[in-house]
GROMACS .gro file of N, CA, C and O in nm:
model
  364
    1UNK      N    1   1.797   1.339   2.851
    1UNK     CA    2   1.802   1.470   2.790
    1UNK      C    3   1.818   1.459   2.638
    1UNK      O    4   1.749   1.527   2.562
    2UNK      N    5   1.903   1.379   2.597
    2UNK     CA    6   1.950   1.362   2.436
    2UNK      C    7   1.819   1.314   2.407
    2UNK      O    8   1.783   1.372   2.305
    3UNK      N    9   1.732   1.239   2.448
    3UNK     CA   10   1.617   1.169   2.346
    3UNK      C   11   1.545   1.243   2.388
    3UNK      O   12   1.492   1.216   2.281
    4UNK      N   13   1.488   1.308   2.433
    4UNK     CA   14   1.418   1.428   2.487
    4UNK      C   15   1.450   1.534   2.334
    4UNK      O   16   1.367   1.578   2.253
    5UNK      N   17   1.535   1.542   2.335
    5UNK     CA   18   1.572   1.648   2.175
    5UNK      C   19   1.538   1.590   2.060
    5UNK      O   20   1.476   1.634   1.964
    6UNK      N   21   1.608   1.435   2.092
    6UNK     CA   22   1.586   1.366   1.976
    6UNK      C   23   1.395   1.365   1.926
    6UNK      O   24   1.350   1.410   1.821
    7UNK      N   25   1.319   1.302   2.037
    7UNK     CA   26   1.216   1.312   2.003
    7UNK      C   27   1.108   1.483   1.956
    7UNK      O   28   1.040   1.506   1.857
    8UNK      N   29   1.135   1.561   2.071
    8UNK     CA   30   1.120   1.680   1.975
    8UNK      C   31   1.146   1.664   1.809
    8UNK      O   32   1.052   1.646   1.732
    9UNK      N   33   1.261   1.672   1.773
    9UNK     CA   34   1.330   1.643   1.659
    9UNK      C   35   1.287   1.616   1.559
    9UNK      O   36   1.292   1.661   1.445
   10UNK      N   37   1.215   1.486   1.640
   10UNK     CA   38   1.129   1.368   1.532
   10UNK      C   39   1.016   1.401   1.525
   10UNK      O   40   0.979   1.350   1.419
   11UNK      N   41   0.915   1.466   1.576
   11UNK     CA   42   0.822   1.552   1.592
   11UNK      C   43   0.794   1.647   1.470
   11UNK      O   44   0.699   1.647   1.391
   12UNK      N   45   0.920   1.741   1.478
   12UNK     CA   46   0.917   1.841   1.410
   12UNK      C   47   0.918   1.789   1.213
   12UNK      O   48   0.856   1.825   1.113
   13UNK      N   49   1.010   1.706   1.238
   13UNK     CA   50   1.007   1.607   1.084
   13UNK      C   51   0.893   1.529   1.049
   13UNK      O   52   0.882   1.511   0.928
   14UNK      N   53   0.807   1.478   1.120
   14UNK     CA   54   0.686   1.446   1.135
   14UNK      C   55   0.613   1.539   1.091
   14UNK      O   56   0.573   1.521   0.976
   15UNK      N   57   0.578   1.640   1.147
   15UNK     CA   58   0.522   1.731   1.116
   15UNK      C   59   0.473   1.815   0.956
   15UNK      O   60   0.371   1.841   0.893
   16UNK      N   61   0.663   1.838   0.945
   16UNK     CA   62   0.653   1.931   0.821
   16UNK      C   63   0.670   1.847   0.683
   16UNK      O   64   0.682   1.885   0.566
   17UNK      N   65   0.666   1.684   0.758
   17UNK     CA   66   0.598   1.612   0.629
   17UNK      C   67   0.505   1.576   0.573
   17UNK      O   68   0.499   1.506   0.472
   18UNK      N   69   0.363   1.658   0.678
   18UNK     CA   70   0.290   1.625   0.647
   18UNK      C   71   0.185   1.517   0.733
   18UNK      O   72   0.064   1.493   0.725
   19UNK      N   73   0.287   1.470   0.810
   19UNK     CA   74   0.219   1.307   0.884
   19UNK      C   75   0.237   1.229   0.801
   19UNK      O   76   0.150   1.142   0.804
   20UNK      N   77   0.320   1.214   0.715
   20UNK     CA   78   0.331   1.114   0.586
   20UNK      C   79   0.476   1.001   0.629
   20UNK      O   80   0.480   0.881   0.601
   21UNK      N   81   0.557   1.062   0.684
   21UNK     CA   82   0.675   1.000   0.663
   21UNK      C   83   0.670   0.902   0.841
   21UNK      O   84   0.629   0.922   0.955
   22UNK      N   85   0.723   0.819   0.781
   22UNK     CA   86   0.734   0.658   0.890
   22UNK      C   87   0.895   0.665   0.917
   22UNK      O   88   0.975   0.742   0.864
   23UNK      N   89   0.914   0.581   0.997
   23UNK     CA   90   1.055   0.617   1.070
   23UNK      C   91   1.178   0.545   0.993
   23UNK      O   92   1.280   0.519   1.058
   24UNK      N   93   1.172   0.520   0.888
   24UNK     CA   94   1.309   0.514   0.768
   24UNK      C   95   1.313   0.667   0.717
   24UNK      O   96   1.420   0.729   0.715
   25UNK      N   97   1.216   0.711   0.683
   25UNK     CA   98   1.204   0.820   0.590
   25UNK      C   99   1.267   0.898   0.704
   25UNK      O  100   1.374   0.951   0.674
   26UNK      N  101   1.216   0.922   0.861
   26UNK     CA  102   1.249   1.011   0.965
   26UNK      C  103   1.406   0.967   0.979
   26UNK      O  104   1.480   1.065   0.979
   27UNK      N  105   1.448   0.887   0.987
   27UNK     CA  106   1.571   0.864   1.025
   27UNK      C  107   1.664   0.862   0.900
   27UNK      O  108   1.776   0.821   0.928
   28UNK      N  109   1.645   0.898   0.757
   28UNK     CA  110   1.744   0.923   0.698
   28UNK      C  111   1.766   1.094   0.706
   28UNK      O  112   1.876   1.149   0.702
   29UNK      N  113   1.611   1.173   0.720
   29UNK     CA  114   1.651   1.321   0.766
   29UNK      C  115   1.690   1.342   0.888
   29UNK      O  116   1.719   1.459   0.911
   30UNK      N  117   1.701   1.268   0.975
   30UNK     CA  118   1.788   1.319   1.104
   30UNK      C  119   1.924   1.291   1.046
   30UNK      O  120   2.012   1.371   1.080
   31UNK      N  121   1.958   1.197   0.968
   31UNK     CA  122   2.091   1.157   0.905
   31UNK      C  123   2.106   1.279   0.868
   31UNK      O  124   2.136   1.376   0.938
   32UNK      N  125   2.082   1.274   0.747
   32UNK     CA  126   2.106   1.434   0.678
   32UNK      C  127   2.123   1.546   0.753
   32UNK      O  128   2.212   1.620   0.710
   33UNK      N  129   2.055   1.589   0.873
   33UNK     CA  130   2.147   1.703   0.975
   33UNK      C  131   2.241   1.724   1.041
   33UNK      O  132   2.295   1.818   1.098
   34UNK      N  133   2.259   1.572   1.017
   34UNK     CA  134   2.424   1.520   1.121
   34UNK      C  135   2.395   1.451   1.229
   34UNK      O  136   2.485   1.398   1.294
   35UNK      N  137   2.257   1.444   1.266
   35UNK     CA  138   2.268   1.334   1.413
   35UNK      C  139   2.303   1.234   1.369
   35UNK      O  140   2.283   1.212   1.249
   36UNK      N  141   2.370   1.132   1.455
   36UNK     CA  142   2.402   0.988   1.465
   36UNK      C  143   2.301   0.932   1.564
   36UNK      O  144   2.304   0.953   1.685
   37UNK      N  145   2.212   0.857   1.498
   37UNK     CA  146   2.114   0.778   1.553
   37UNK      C  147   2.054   0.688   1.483
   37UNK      O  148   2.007   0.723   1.375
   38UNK      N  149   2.041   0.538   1.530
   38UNK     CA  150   2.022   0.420   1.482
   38UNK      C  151   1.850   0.408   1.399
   38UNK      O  152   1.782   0.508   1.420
   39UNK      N  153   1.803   0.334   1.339
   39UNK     CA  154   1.666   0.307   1.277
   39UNK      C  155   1.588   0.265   1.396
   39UNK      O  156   1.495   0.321   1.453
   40UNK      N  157   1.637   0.176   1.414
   40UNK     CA  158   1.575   0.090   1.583
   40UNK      C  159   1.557   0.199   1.656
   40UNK      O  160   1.438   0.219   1.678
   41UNK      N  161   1.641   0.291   1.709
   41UNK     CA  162   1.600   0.370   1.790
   41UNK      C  163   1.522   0.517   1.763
   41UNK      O  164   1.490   0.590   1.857
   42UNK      N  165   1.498   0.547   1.635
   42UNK     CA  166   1.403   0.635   1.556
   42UNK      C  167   1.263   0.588   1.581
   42UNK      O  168   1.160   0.646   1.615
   43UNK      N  169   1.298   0.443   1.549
   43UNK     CA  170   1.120   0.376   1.570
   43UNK      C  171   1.076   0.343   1.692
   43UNK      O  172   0.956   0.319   1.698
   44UNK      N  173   1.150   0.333   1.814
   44UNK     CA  174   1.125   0.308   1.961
   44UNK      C  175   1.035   0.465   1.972
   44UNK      O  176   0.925   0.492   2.021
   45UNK      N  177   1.103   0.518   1.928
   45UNK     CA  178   1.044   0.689   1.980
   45UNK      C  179   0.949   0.719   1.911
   45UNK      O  180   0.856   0.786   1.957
   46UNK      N  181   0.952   0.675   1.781
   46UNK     CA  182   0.790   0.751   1.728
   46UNK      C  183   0.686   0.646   1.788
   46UNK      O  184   0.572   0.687   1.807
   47UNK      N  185   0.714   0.520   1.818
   47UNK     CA  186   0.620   0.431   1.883
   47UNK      C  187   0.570   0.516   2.041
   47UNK      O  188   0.456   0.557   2.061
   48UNK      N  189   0.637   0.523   2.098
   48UNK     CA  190   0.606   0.569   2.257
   48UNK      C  191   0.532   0.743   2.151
   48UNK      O  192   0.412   0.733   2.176
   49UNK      N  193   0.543   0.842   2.081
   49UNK     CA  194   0.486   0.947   2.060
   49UNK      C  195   0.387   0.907   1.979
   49UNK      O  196   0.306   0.994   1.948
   50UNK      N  197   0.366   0.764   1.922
   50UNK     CA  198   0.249   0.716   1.847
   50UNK      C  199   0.207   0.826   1.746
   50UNK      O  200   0.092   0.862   1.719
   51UNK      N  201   0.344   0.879   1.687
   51UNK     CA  202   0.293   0.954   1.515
   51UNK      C  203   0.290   0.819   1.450
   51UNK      O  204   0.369   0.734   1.491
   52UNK      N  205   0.164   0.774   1.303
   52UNK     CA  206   0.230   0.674   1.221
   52UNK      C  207   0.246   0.721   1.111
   52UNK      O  208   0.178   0.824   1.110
   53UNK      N  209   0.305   0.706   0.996
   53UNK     CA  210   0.335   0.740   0.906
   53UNK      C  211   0.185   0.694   0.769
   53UNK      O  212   0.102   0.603   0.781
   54UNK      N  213   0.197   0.792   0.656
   54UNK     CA  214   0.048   0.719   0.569
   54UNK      C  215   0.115   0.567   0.511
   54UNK      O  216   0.237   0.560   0.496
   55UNK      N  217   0.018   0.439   0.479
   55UNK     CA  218   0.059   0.419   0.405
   55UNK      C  219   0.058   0.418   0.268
   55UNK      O  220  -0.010   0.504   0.211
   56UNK      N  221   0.115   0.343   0.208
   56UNK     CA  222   0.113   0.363   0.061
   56UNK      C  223   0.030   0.273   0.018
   56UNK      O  224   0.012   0.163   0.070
   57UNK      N  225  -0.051   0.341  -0.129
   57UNK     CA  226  -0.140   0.296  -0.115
   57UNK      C  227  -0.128   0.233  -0.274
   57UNK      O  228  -0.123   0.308  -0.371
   58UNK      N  229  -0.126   0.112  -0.284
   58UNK     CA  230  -0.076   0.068  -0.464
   58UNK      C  231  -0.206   0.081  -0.511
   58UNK      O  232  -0.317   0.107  -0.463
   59UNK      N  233  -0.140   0.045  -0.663
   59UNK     CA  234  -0.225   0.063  -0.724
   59UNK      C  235  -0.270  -0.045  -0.811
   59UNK      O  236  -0.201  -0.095  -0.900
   60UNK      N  237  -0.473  -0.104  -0.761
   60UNK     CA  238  -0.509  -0.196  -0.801
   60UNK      C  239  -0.580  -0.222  -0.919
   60UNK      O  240  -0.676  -0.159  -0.964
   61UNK      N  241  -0.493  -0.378  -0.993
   61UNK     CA  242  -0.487  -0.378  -1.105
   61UNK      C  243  -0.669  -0.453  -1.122
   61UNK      O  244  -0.715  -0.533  -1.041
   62UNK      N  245  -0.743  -0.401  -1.242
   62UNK     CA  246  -0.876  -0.467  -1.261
   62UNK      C  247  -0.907  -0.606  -1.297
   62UNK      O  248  -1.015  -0.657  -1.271
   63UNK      N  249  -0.805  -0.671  -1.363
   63UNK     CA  250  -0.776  -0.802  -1.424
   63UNK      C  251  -0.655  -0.868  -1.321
   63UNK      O  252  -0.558  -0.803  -1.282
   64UNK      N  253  -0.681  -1.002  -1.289
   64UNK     CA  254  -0.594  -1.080  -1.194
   64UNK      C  255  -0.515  -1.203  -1.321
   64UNK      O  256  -0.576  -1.278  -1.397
   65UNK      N  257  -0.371  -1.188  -1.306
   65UNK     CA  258  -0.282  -1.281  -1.380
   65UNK      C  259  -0.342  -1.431  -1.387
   65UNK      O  260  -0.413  -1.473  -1.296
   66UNK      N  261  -0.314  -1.501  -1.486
   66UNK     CA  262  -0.367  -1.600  -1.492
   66UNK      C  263  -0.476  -1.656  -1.463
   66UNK      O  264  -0.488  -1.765  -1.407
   67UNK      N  265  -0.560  -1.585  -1.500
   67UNK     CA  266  -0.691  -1.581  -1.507
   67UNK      C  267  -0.804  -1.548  -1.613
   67UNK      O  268  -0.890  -1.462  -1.599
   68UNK      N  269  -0.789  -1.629  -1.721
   68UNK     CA  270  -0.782  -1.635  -1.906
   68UNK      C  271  -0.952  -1.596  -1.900
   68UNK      O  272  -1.001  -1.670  -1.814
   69UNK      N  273  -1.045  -1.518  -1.952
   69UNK     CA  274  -1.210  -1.533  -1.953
   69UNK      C  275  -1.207  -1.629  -2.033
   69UNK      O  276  -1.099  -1.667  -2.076
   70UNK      N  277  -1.324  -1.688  -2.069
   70UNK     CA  278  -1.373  -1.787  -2.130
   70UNK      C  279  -1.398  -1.769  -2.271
   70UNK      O  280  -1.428  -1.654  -2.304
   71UNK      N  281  -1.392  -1.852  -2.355
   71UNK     CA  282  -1.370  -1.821  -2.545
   71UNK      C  283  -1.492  -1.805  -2.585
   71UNK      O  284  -1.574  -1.896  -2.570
   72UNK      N  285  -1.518  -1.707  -2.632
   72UNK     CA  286  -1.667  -1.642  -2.693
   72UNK      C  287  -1.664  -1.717  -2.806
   72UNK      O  288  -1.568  -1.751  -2.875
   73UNK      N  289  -1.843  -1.753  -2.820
   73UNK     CA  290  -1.842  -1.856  -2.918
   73UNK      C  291  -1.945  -1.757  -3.042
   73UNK      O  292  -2.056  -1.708  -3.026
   74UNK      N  293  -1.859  -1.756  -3.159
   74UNK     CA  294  -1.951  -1.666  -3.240
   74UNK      C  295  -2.082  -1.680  -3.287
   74UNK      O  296  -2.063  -1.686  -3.408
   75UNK      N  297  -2.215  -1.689  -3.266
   75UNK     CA  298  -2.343  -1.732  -3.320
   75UNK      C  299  -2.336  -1.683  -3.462
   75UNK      O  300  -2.448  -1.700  -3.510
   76UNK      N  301  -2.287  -1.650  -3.517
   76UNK     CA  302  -2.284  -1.614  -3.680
   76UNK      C  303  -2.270  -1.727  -3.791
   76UNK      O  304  -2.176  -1.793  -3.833
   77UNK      N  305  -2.426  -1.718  -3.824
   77UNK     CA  306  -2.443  -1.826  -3.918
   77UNK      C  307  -2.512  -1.971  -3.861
   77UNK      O  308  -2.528  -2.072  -3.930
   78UNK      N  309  -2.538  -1.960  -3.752
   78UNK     CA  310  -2.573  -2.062  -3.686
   78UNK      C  311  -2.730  -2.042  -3.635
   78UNK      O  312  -2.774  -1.930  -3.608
   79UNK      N  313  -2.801  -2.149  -3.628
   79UNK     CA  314  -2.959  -2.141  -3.594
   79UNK      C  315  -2.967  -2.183  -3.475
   79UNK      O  316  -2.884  -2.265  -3.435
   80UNK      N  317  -3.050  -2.145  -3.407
   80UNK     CA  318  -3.087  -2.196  -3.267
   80UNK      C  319  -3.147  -2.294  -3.271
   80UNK      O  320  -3.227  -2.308  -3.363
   81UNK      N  321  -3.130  -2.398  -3.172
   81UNK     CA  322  -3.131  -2.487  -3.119
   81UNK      C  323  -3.315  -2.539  -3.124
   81UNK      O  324  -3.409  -2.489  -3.061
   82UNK      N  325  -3.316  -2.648  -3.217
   82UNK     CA  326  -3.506  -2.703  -3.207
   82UNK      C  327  -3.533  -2.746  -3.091
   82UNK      O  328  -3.451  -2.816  -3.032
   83UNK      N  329  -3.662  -2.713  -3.031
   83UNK     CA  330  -3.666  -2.816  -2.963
   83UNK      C  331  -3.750  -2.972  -2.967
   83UNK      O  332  -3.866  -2.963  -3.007
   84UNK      N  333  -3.718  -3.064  -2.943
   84UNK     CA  334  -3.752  -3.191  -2.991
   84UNK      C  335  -3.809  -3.277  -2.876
   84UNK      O  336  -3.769  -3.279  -2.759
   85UNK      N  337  -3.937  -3.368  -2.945
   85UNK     CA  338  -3.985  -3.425  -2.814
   85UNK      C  339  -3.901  -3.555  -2.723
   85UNK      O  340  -3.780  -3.576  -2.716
   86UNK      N  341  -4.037  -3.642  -2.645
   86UNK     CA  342  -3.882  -3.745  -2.640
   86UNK      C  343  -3.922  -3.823  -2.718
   86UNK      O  344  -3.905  -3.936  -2.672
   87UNK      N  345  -3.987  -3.825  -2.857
   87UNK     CA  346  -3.921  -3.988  -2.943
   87UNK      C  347  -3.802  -3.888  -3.032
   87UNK      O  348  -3.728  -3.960  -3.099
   88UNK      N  349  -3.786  -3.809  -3.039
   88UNK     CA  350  -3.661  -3.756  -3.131
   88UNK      C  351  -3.682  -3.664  -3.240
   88UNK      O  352  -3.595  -3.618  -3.313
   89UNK      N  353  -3.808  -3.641  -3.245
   89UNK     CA  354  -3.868  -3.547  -3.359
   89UNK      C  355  -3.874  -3.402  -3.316
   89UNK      O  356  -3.893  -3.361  -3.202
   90UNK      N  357  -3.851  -3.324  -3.441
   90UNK     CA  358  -3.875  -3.197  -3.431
   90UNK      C  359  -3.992  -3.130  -3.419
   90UNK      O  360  -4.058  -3.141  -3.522
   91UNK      N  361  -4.059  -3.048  -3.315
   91UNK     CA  362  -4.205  -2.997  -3.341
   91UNK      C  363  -4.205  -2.868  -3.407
   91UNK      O  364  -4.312  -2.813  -3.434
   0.00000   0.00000   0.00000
């Protein structure tokens, strides 16, 4: 009978969060109304009612740490490259 309420309960907090909140978030607002009920047993029950909570979704960075690009080499002032046969002369 008690988890019978309880899960209603958890339902209803589920609900008016949106479908957002996972069973820490659910079990500190059952805290907050005054039930006494464990984390472990918040998450047994939303498991068997299979609500899941969203997750969070970070935020990905475009550049990866230690990972230097390569040193641009300035062509300024510099001529391109002759090309030469094979005894060593320039054509």
């Amino acid at each position: 009978m008690r988890r019978q309420h309880l899960a209603e309960e958890i339902e209803e907090i589920f609900r008016c969060s949106g479908g957002t909140y996972g069973s820490p978030k659910v079990f500190i607002e059952l805290v907050r109304r005054g039930r006494r009920v464990s984390v472990n047993t918040v998450a047994k029950v939303m498991a068997e009612l299979r609500p899941a909570g969203r997750k969070v979704r970070r935020r990905r960075s475009l550049t990866r740490p230690g990972r230097r690009p390569a040193p641009r080499i300035s062509s300024a002032g510099t001529s391109p490259p002759r090309n030469r046969n094979s005894s060593g002369q320039a054509t």
